[in-house]
Amino acid sequence: MGLVQLIAEADGRSLAASGLACLDRCRPLLDEEPDVLRPLWAGIAEGEESWAGRLAAVRTALEAAPVGEASSEDWAPVRKMIAAAPSEWAAGPLGEWAAACSGLALELHRELDPVRGPRGPLAAGEERRQVQILELLAANPDGAALRRALDLSTEGRRVLRAALSRRARGGADPS
């Protein structure tokens, strides 16, 4: 099943996790940003009751976090997506948000990909992780699946951090 279809059929928990995972994987764009998104992972595990409160706390932490000039332009779209996250735990708003987060993550990965086009290795890996996370959460409603989704997101962050490092060294200029 394709990414668009998986998002369309996902429940609220899967949509919240999918959107958050996309943004979490883009976090290396913020240089040394502390793990301010971690409370949202816990909020997803706790479910609907804690989502809005945890989301508000993350937004406050992001507003207070210093942003270096070099990364602020790259990080701005990710911050906007966190600000746009719905406080309501419902499939409709979460689905729209998850789809927007997916698109943003794919776009950012394409921009950083050393191979131009929609199917460079960095963008293909990001799309693969998005599909894996949605399939995993659809098949397993337990906390272990959410932990595995977080692990996949961490792996994606490492890949993006390595791509940014290569780019900074001039080893892979995507332009």
mmCIF file with all atom_site columns, C-alpha atoms in Angstrom:
data_model
loop_
_atom_site.group_PDB
_atom_site.id
_atom_site.type_symbol
_atom_site.label_atom_id
_atom_site.label_alt_id
_atom_site.label_comp_id
_atom_site.label_asym_id
_atom_site.label_entity_id
_atom_site.label_seq_id
_atom_site.pdbx_PDB_ins_code
_atom_site.Cartn_x
_atom_site.Cartn_y
_atom_site.Cartn_z
_atom_site.occupancy
_atom_site.B_iso_or_equiv
_atom_site.pdbx_formal_charge
_atom_site.auth_seq_id
_atom_site.auth_comp_id
_atom_site.auth_asym_id
_atom_site.auth_atom_id
_atom_site.pdbx_PDB_model_num
ATOM 1   C CA . MET A 1 1   ? 0.000  0.000  0.000  1.00 0.00 ? 1   MET A CA 1
ATOM 2   C CA . GLY A 1 2   ? 1.273  3.470  -0.817 1.00 0.00 ? 2   GLY A CA 1
ATOM 3   C CA . LEU A 1 3   ? 2.060  6.276  1.586  1.00 0.00 ? 3   LEU A CA 1
ATOM 4   C CA . VAL A 1 4   ? -1.013 8.368  0.703  1.00 0.00 ? 4   VAL A CA 1
ATOM 5   C CA . GLN A 1 5   ? -3.332 5.393  1.212  1.00 0.00 ? 5   GLN A CA 1
ATOM 6   C CA . LEU A 1 6   ? -1.692 4.470  4.523  1.00 0.00 ? 6   LEU A CA 1
ATOM 7   C CA . ILE A 1 7   ? -2.227 8.009  5.818  1.00 0.00 ? 7   ILE A CA 1
ATOM 8   C CA . ALA A 1 8   ? -5.845 7.976  4.615  1.00 0.00 ? 8   ALA A CA 1
ATOM 9   C CA . GLU A 1 9   ? -6.572 4.732  6.485  1.00 0.00 ? 9   GLU A CA 1
ATOM 10  C CA . ALA A 1 10  ? -4.627 5.415  9.693  1.00 0.00 ? 10  ALA A CA 1
ATOM 11  C CA . ASP A 1 11  ? -6.183 5.997  13.108 1.00 0.00 ? 11  ASP A CA 1
ATOM 12  C CA . GLY A 1 12  ? -5.495 9.023  15.306 1.00 0.00 ? 12  GLY A CA 1
ATOM 13  C CA . ARG A 1 13  ? -2.584 7.418  17.154 1.00 0.00 ? 13  ARG A CA 1
ATOM 14  C CA . SER A 1 14  ? -0.864 6.363  13.945 1.00 0.00 ? 14  SER A CA 1
ATOM 15  C CA . LEU A 1 15  ? -1.420 9.767  12.362 1.00 0.00 ? 15  LEU A CA 1
ATOM 16  C CA . ALA A 1 16  ? -0.030 11.631 15.371 1.00 0.00 ? 16  ALA A CA 1
ATOM 17  C CA . ALA A 1 17  ? 3.000  9.325  15.459 1.00 0.00 ? 17  ALA A CA 1
ATOM 18  C CA . SER A 1 18  ? 3.528  9.561  11.706 1.00 0.00 ? 18  SER A CA 1
ATOM 19  C CA . GLY A 1 19  ? 3.432  13.359 11.669 1.00 0.00 ? 19  GLY A CA 1
ATOM 20  C CA . LEU A 1 20  ? 5.662  13.625 14.717 1.00 0.00 ? 20  LEU A CA 1
ATOM 21  C CA . ALA A 1 21  ? 8.143  11.102 13.311 1.00 0.00 ? 21  ALA A CA 1
ATOM 22  C CA . CYS A 1 22  ? 8.449  13.117 10.093 1.00 0.00 ? 22  CYS A CA 1
ATOM 23  C CA . LEU A 1 23  ? 9.264  16.268 12.054 1.00 0.00 ? 23  LEU A CA 1
ATOM 24  C CA . ASP A 1 24  ? 11.527 14.389 14.443 1.00 0.00 ? 24  ASP A CA 1
ATOM 25  C CA . ARG A 1 25  ? 13.620 13.103 11.535 1.00 0.00 ? 25  ARG A CA 1
ATOM 26  C CA . CYS A 1 26  ? 14.068 16.690 10.302 1.00 0.00 ? 26  CYS A CA 1
ATOM 27  C CA . ARG A 1 27  ? 15.409 17.885 13.666 1.00 0.00 ? 27  ARG A CA 1
ATOM 28  C CA . PRO A 1 28  ? 19.107 17.779 12.618 1.00 0.00 ? 28  PRO A CA 1
ATOM 29  C CA . LEU A 1 29  ? 18.376 20.930 10.626 1.00 0.00 ? 29  LEU A CA 1
ATOM 30  C CA . LEU A 1 30  ? 18.376 22.751 13.958 1.00 0.00 ? 30  LEU A CA 1
ATOM 31  C CA . ASP A 1 31  ? 21.999 21.930 14.808 1.00 0.00 ? 31  ASP A CA 1
ATOM 32  C CA . GLU A 1 32  ? 22.107 21.350 18.559 1.00 0.00 ? 32  GLU A CA 1
ATOM 33  C CA . GLU A 1 33  ? 18.396 21.541 19.315 1.00 0.00 ? 33  GLU A CA 1
ATOM 34  C CA . PRO A 1 34  ? 17.614 19.580 22.482 1.00 0.00 ? 34  PRO A CA 1
ATOM 35  C CA . ASP A 1 35  ? 15.118 16.759 22.211 1.00 0.00 ? 35  ASP A CA 1
ATOM 36  C CA . VAL A 1 36  ? 12.090 18.998 22.683 1.00 0.00 ? 36  VAL A CA 1
ATOM 37  C CA . LEU A 1 37  ? 9.830  16.637 20.742 1.00 0.00 ? 37  LEU A CA 1
ATOM 38  C CA . ARG A 1 38  ? 10.293 13.719 23.163 1.00 0.00 ? 38  ARG A CA 1
ATOM 39  C CA . PRO A 1 39  ? 7.298  14.715 25.350 1.00 0.00 ? 39  PRO A CA 1
ATOM 40  C CA . LEU A 1 40  ? 5.017  14.365 22.330 1.00 0.00 ? 40  LEU A CA 1
ATOM 41  C CA . TRP A 1 41  ? 6.114  10.757 21.879 1.00 0.00 ? 41  TRP A CA 1
ATOM 42  C CA . ALA A 1 42  ? 5.058  10.155 25.486 1.00 0.00 ? 42  ALA A CA 1
ATOM 43  C CA . GLY A 1 43  ? 1.817  11.995 24.766 1.00 0.00 ? 43  GLY A CA 1
ATOM 44  C CA . ILE A 1 44  ? 1.066  9.643  21.893 1.00 0.00 ? 44  ILE A CA 1
ATOM 45  C CA . ALA A 1 45  ? 1.737  6.643  24.125 1.00 0.00 ? 45  ALA A CA 1
ATOM 46  C CA . GLU A 1 46  ? -0.661 8.037  26.738 1.00 0.00 ? 46  GLU A CA 1
ATOM 47  C CA . GLY A 1 47  ? -3.266 8.774  24.092 1.00 0.00 ? 47  GLY A CA 1
ATOM 48  C CA . GLU A 1 48  ? -5.855 11.405 23.547 1.00 0.00 ? 48  GLU A CA 1
ATOM 49  C CA . GLU A 1 49  ? -5.990 12.623 27.162 1.00 0.00 ? 49  GLU A CA 1
ATOM 50  C CA . SER A 1 50  ? -2.446 14.024 27.260 1.00 0.00 ? 50  SER A CA 1
ATOM 51  C CA . TRP A 1 51  ? -1.900 15.039 23.618 1.00 0.00 ? 51  TRP A CA 1
ATOM 52  C CA . ALA A 1 52  ? -3.104 18.655 23.864 1.00 0.00 ? 52  ALA A CA 1
ATOM 53  C CA . GLY A 1 53  ? -1.182 19.378 27.070 1.00 0.00 ? 53  GLY A CA 1
ATOM 54  C CA . ARG A 1 54  ? 2.034  17.847 25.792 1.00 0.00 ? 54  ARG A CA 1
ATOM 55  C CA . LEU A 1 55  ? 1.682  19.663 22.480 1.00 0.00 ? 55  LEU A CA 1
ATOM 56  C CA . ALA A 1 56  ? 1.291  22.985 24.304 1.00 0.00 ? 56  ALA A CA 1
ATOM 57  C CA . ALA A 1 57  ? 4.405  22.235 26.387 1.00 0.00 ? 57  ALA A CA 1
ATOM 58  C CA . VAL A 1 58  ? 6.457  21.415 23.278 1.00 0.00 ? 58  VAL A CA 1
ATOM 59  C CA . ARG A 1 59  ? 5.325  24.592 21.545 1.00 0.00 ? 59  ARG A CA 1
ATOM 60  C CA . THR A 1 60  ? 6.353  26.633 24.594 1.00 0.00 ? 60  THR A CA 1
ATOM 61  C CA . ALA A 1 61  ? 9.748  24.901 24.745 1.00 0.00 ? 61  ALA A CA 1
ATOM 62  C CA . LEU A 1 62  ? 10.356 25.547 21.046 1.00 0.00 ? 62  LEU A CA 1
ATOM 63  C CA . GLU A 1 63  ? 9.485  29.209 21.414 1.00 0.00 ? 63  GLU A CA 1
ATOM 64  C CA . ALA A 1 64  ? 12.023 29.487 24.241 1.00 0.00 ? 64  ALA A CA 1
ATOM 65  C CA . ALA A 1 65  ? 14.755 27.470 22.481 1.00 0.00 ? 65  ALA A CA 1
ATOM 66  C CA . PRO A 1 66  ? 17.521 29.538 20.900 1.00 0.00 ? 66  PRO A CA 1
ATOM 67  C CA . VAL A 1 67  ? 17.852 29.126 17.152 1.00 0.00 ? 67  VAL A CA 1
ATOM 68  C CA . GLY A 1 68  ? 21.152 29.868 15.440 1.00 0.00 ? 68  GLY A CA 1
ATOM 69  C CA . GLU A 1 69  ? 21.005 32.058 12.366 1.00 0.00 ? 69  GLU A CA 1
ATOM 70  C CA . ALA A 1 70  ? 22.499 29.354 10.153 1.00 0.00 ? 70  ALA A CA 1
ATOM 71  C CA . SER A 1 71  ? 19.744 26.881 10.940 1.00 0.00 ? 71  SER A CA 1
ATOM 72  C CA . SER A 1 72  ? 16.749 29.138 11.538 1.00 0.00 ? 72  SER A CA 1
ATOM 73  C CA . GLU A 1 73  ? 15.736 29.269 7.870  1.00 0.00 ? 73  GLU A CA 1
ATOM 74  C CA . ASP A 1 74  ? 15.963 25.480 7.473  1.00 0.00 ? 74  ASP A CA 1
ATOM 75  C CA . TRP A 1 75  ? 14.171 24.831 10.762 1.00 0.00 ? 75  TRP A CA 1
ATOM 76  C CA . ALA A 1 76  ? 11.369 27.380 10.240 1.00 0.00 ? 76  ALA A CA 1
ATOM 77  C CA . PRO A 1 77  ? 9.100  25.038 8.223  1.00 0.00 ? 77  PRO A CA 1
ATOM 78  C CA . VAL A 1 78  ? 9.443  22.327 10.874 1.00 0.00 ? 78  VAL A CA 1
ATOM 79  C CA . ARG A 1 79  ? 8.592  24.795 13.646 1.00 0.00 ? 79  ARG A CA 1
ATOM 80  C CA . LYS A 1 80  ? 5.554  25.916 11.622 1.00 0.00 ? 80  LYS A CA 1
ATOM 81  C CA . MET A 1 81  ? 4.370  22.320 11.302 1.00 0.00 ? 81  MET A CA 1
ATOM 82  C CA . ILE A 1 82  ? 4.626  21.823 15.059 1.00 0.00 ? 82  ILE A CA 1
ATOM 83  C CA . ALA A 1 83  ? 2.660  25.028 15.550 1.00 0.00 ? 83  ALA A CA 1
ATOM 84  C CA . ALA A 1 84  ? 0.068  23.698 13.085 1.00 0.00 ? 84  ALA A CA 1
ATOM 85  C CA . ALA A 1 85  ? -0.382 20.373 14.895 1.00 0.00 ? 85  ALA A CA 1
ATOM 86  C CA . PRO A 1 86  ? -4.016 19.976 15.900 1.00 0.00 ? 86  PRO A CA 1
ATOM 87  C CA . SER A 1 87  ? -4.758 19.917 19.610 1.00 0.00 ? 87  SER A CA 1
ATOM 88  C CA . GLU A 1 88  ? -7.800 17.822 18.801 1.00 0.00 ? 88  GLU A CA 1
ATOM 89  C CA . TRP A 1 89  ? -7.134 14.071 18.747 1.00 0.00 ? 89  TRP A CA 1
ATOM 90  C CA . ALA A 1 90  ? -9.281 13.245 15.717 1.00 0.00 ? 90  ALA A CA 1
ATOM 91  C CA . ALA A 1 91  ? -8.445 11.427 12.495 1.00 0.00 ? 91  ALA A CA 1
ATOM 92  C CA . GLY A 1 92  ? -9.517 14.310 10.219 1.00 0.00 ? 92  GLY A CA 1
ATOM 93  C CA . PRO A 1 93  ? -7.289 17.086 11.575 1.00 0.00 ? 93  PRO A CA 1
ATOM 94  C CA . LEU A 1 94  ? -4.468 14.687 12.456 1.00 0.00 ? 94  LEU A CA 1
ATOM 95  C CA . GLY A 1 95  ? -4.639 13.206 8.945  1.00 0.00 ? 95  GLY A CA 1
ATOM 96  C CA . GLU A 1 96  ? -4.273 16.598 7.298  1.00 0.00 ? 96  GLU A CA 1
ATOM 97  C CA . TRP A 1 97  ? -1.373 17.427 9.610  1.00 0.00 ? 97  TRP A CA 1
ATOM 98  C CA . ALA A 1 98  ? 0.346  14.055 9.087  1.00 0.00 ? 98  ALA A CA 1
ATOM 99  C CA . ALA A 1 99  ? 0.049  14.434 5.301  1.00 0.00 ? 99  ALA A CA 1
ATOM 100 C CA . ALA A 1 100 ? 1.544  17.941 5.483  1.00 0.00 ? 100 ALA A CA 1
ATOM 101 C CA . CYS A 1 101 ? 4.377  16.709 7.733  1.00 0.00 ? 101 CYS A CA 1
ATOM 102 C CA . SER A 1 102 ? 5.029  13.860 5.306  1.00 0.00 ? 102 SER A CA 1
ATOM 103 C CA . GLY A 1 103 ? 5.219  16.251 2.371  1.00 0.00 ? 103 GLY A CA 1
ATOM 104 C CA . LEU A 1 104 ? 7.533  18.614 4.224  1.00 0.00 ? 104 LEU A CA 1
ATOM 105 C CA . ALA A 1 105 ? 9.883  15.823 5.297  1.00 0.00 ? 105 ALA A CA 1
ATOM 106 C CA . LEU A 1 106 ? 10.054 14.451 1.755  1.00 0.00 ? 106 LEU A CA 1
ATOM 107 C CA . GLU A 1 107 ? 10.671 17.927 0.339  1.00 0.00 ? 107 GLU A CA 1
ATOM 108 C CA . LEU A 1 108 ? 13.476 18.649 2.807  1.00 0.00 ? 108 LEU A CA 1
ATOM 109 C CA . HIS A 1 109 ? 15.084 15.280 2.098  1.00 0.00 ? 109 HIS A CA 1
ATOM 110 C CA . ARG A 1 110 ? 14.870 15.889 -1.674 1.00 0.00 ? 110 ARG A CA 1
ATOM 111 C CA . GLU A 1 111 ? 16.559 19.273 -1.242 1.00 0.00 ? 111 GLU A CA 1
ATOM 112 C CA . LEU A 1 112 ? 19.427 17.666 0.664  1.00 0.00 ? 112 LEU A CA 1
ATOM 113 C CA . ASP A 1 113 ? 19.684 14.589 -1.545 1.00 0.00 ? 113 ASP A CA 1
ATOM 114 C CA . PRO A 1 114 ? 22.963 14.342 -3.455 1.00 0.00 ? 114 PRO A CA 1
ATOM 115 C CA . VAL A 1 115 ? 20.993 12.877 -6.383 1.00 0.00 ? 115 VAL A CA 1
ATOM 116 C CA . ARG A 1 116 ? 18.483 15.303 -7.888 1.00 0.00 ? 116 ARG A CA 1
ATOM 117 C CA . GLY A 1 117 ? 14.951 14.157 -8.499 1.00 0.00 ? 117 GLY A CA 1
ATOM 118 C CA . PRO A 1 118 ? 12.186 12.579 -6.469 1.00 0.00 ? 118 PRO A CA 1
ATOM 119 C CA . ARG A 1 119 ? 13.894 9.205  -6.011 1.00 0.00 ? 119 ARG A CA 1
ATOM 120 C CA . GLY A 1 120 ? 17.352 10.034 -4.699 1.00 0.00 ? 120 GLY A CA 1
ATOM 121 C CA . PRO A 1 121 ? 18.586 7.774  -1.886 1.00 0.00 ? 121 PRO A CA 1
ATOM 122 C CA . LEU A 1 122 ? 17.895 10.261 0.904  1.00 0.00 ? 122 LEU A CA 1
ATOM 123 C CA . ALA A 1 123 ? 14.309 10.937 -0.215 1.00 0.00 ? 123 ALA A CA 1
ATOM 124 C CA . ALA A 1 124 ? 13.666 7.247  -0.956 1.00 0.00 ? 124 ALA A CA 1
ATOM 125 C CA . GLY A 1 125 ? 14.878 6.310  2.515  1.00 0.00 ? 125 GLY A CA 1
ATOM 126 C CA . GLU A 1 126 ? 12.607 8.925  4.087  1.00 0.00 ? 126 GLU A CA 1
ATOM 127 C CA . GLU A 1 127 ? 9.598  7.644  2.160  1.00 0.00 ? 127 GLU A CA 1
ATOM 128 C CA . ARG A 1 128 ? 10.455 4.061  3.132  1.00 0.00 ? 128 ARG A CA 1
ATOM 129 C CA . ARG A 1 129 ? 10.630 5.032  6.826  1.00 0.00 ? 129 ARG A CA 1
ATOM 130 C CA . GLN A 1 130 ? 7.269  6.804  6.603  1.00 0.00 ? 130 GLN A CA 1
ATOM 131 C CA . VAL A 1 131 ? 5.642  3.711  5.103  1.00 0.00 ? 131 VAL A CA 1
ATOM 132 C CA . GLN A 1 132 ? 7.318  1.397  7.645  1.00 0.00 ? 132 GLN A CA 1
ATOM 133 C CA . ILE A 1 133 ? 6.090  3.492  10.564 1.00 0.00 ? 133 ILE A CA 1
ATOM 134 C CA . LEU A 1 134 ? 2.497  3.609  9.326  1.00 0.00 ? 134 LEU A CA 1
ATOM 135 C CA . GLU A 1 135 ? 2.440  -0.133 8.554  1.00 0.00 ? 135 GLU A CA 1
ATOM 136 C CA . LEU A 1 136 ? 3.990  -0.965 11.912 1.00 0.00 ? 136 LEU A CA 1
ATOM 137 C CA . LEU A 1 137 ? 1.493  1.117  13.866 1.00 0.00 ? 137 LEU A CA 1
ATOM 138 C CA . ALA A 1 138 ? -1.476 -0.201 11.872 1.00 0.00 ? 138 ALA A CA 1
ATOM 139 C CA . ALA A 1 139 ? -0.482 -3.799 12.555 1.00 0.00 ? 139 ALA A CA 1
ATOM 140 C CA . ASN A 1 140 ? 0.485  -3.379 16.220 1.00 0.00 ? 140 ASN A CA 1
ATOM 141 C CA . PRO A 1 141 ? -1.572 -1.193 18.544 1.00 0.00 ? 141 PRO A CA 1
ATOM 142 C CA . ASP A 1 142 ? 0.794  -1.719 21.481 1.00 0.00 ? 142 ASP A CA 1
ATOM 143 C CA . GLY A 1 143 ? 3.532  0.426  22.995 1.00 0.00 ? 143 GLY A CA 1
ATOM 144 C CA . ALA A 1 144 ? 6.269  -1.704 21.431 1.00 0.00 ? 144 ALA A CA 1
ATOM 145 C CA . ALA A 1 145 ? 5.186  -0.526 17.980 1.00 0.00 ? 145 ALA A CA 1
ATOM 146 C CA . LEU A 1 146 ? 5.410  3.088  19.087 1.00 0.00 ? 146 LEU A CA 1
ATOM 147 C CA . ARG A 1 147 ? 8.899  2.425  20.462 1.00 0.00 ? 147 ARG A CA 1
ATOM 148 C CA . ARG A 1 148 ? 9.929  0.878  17.130 1.00 0.00 ? 148 ARG A CA 1
ATOM 149 C CA . ALA A 1 149 ? 8.510  3.918  15.307 1.00 0.00 ? 149 ALA A CA 1
ATOM 150 C CA . LEU A 1 150 ? 10.674 6.131  17.515 1.00 0.00 ? 150 LEU A CA 1
ATOM 151 C CA . ASP A 1 151 ? 13.686 3.926  16.714 1.00 0.00 ? 151 ASP A CA 1
ATOM 152 C CA . LEU A 1 152 ? 13.035 4.295  12.973 1.00 0.00 ? 152 LEU A CA 1
ATOM 153 C CA . SER A 1 153 ? 12.773 8.035  13.446 1.00 0.00 ? 153 SER A CA 1
ATOM 154 C CA . THR A 1 154 ? 16.085 8.099  15.324 1.00 0.00 ? 154 THR A CA 1
ATOM 155 C CA . GLU A 1 155 ? 17.697 6.150  12.477 1.00 0.00 ? 155 GLU A CA 1
ATOM 156 C CA . GLY A 1 156 ? 16.356 8.701  9.993  1.00 0.00 ? 156 GLY A CA 1
ATOM 157 C CA . ARG A 1 157 ? 17.739 11.559 12.084 1.00 0.00 ? 157 ARG A CA 1
ATOM 158 C CA . ARG A 1 158 ? 21.186 9.950  11.975 1.00 0.00 ? 158 ARG A CA 1
ATOM 159 C CA . VAL A 1 159 ? 20.982 9.597  8.202  1.00 0.00 ? 159 VAL A CA 1
ATOM 160 C CA . LEU A 1 160 ? 19.977 13.237 7.768  1.00 0.00 ? 160 LEU A CA 1
ATOM 161 C CA . ARG A 1 161 ? 22.683 14.386 10.182 1.00 0.00 ? 161 ARG A CA 1
ATOM 162 C CA . ALA A 1 162 ? 25.274 12.476 8.118  1.00 0.00 ? 162 ALA A CA 1
ATOM 163 C CA . ALA A 1 163 ? 23.953 14.036 4.897  1.00 0.00 ? 163 ALA A CA 1
ATOM 164 C CA . LEU A 1 164 ? 24.185 17.501 6.436  1.00 0.00 ? 164 LEU A CA 1
ATOM 165 C CA . SER A 1 165 ? 27.735 16.765 7.572  1.00 0.00 ? 165 SER A CA 1
ATOM 166 C CA . ARG A 1 166 ? 28.766 15.637 4.075  1.00 0.00 ? 166 ARG A CA 1
ATOM 167 C CA . ARG A 1 167 ? 27.149 18.711 2.594  1.00 0.00 ? 167 ARG A CA 1
ATOM 168 C CA . ALA A 1 168 ? 28.974 21.005 5.042  1.00 0.00 ? 168 ALA A CA 1
ATOM 169 C CA . ARG A 1 169 ? 32.284 19.377 4.112  1.00 0.00 ? 169 ARG A CA 1
ATOM 170 C CA . GLY A 1 170 ? 31.478 19.851 0.429  1.00 0.00 ? 170 GLY A CA 1
ATOM 171 C CA . GLY A 1 171 ? 31.379 16.115 -0.201 1.00 0.00 ? 171 GLY A CA 1
ATOM 172 C CA . ALA A 1 172 ? 27.916 16.010 -1.681 1.00 0.00 ? 172 ALA A CA 1
ATOM 173 C CA . ASP A 1 173 ? 26.612 19.254 -3.090 1.00 0.00 ? 173 ASP A CA 1
ATOM 174 C CA . PRO A 1 174 ? 22.955 18.669 -3.954 1.00 0.00 ? 174 PRO A CA 1
ATOM 175 C CA . SER A 1 175 ? 22.789 21.658 -6.286 1.00 0.00 ? 175 SER A CA 1
#
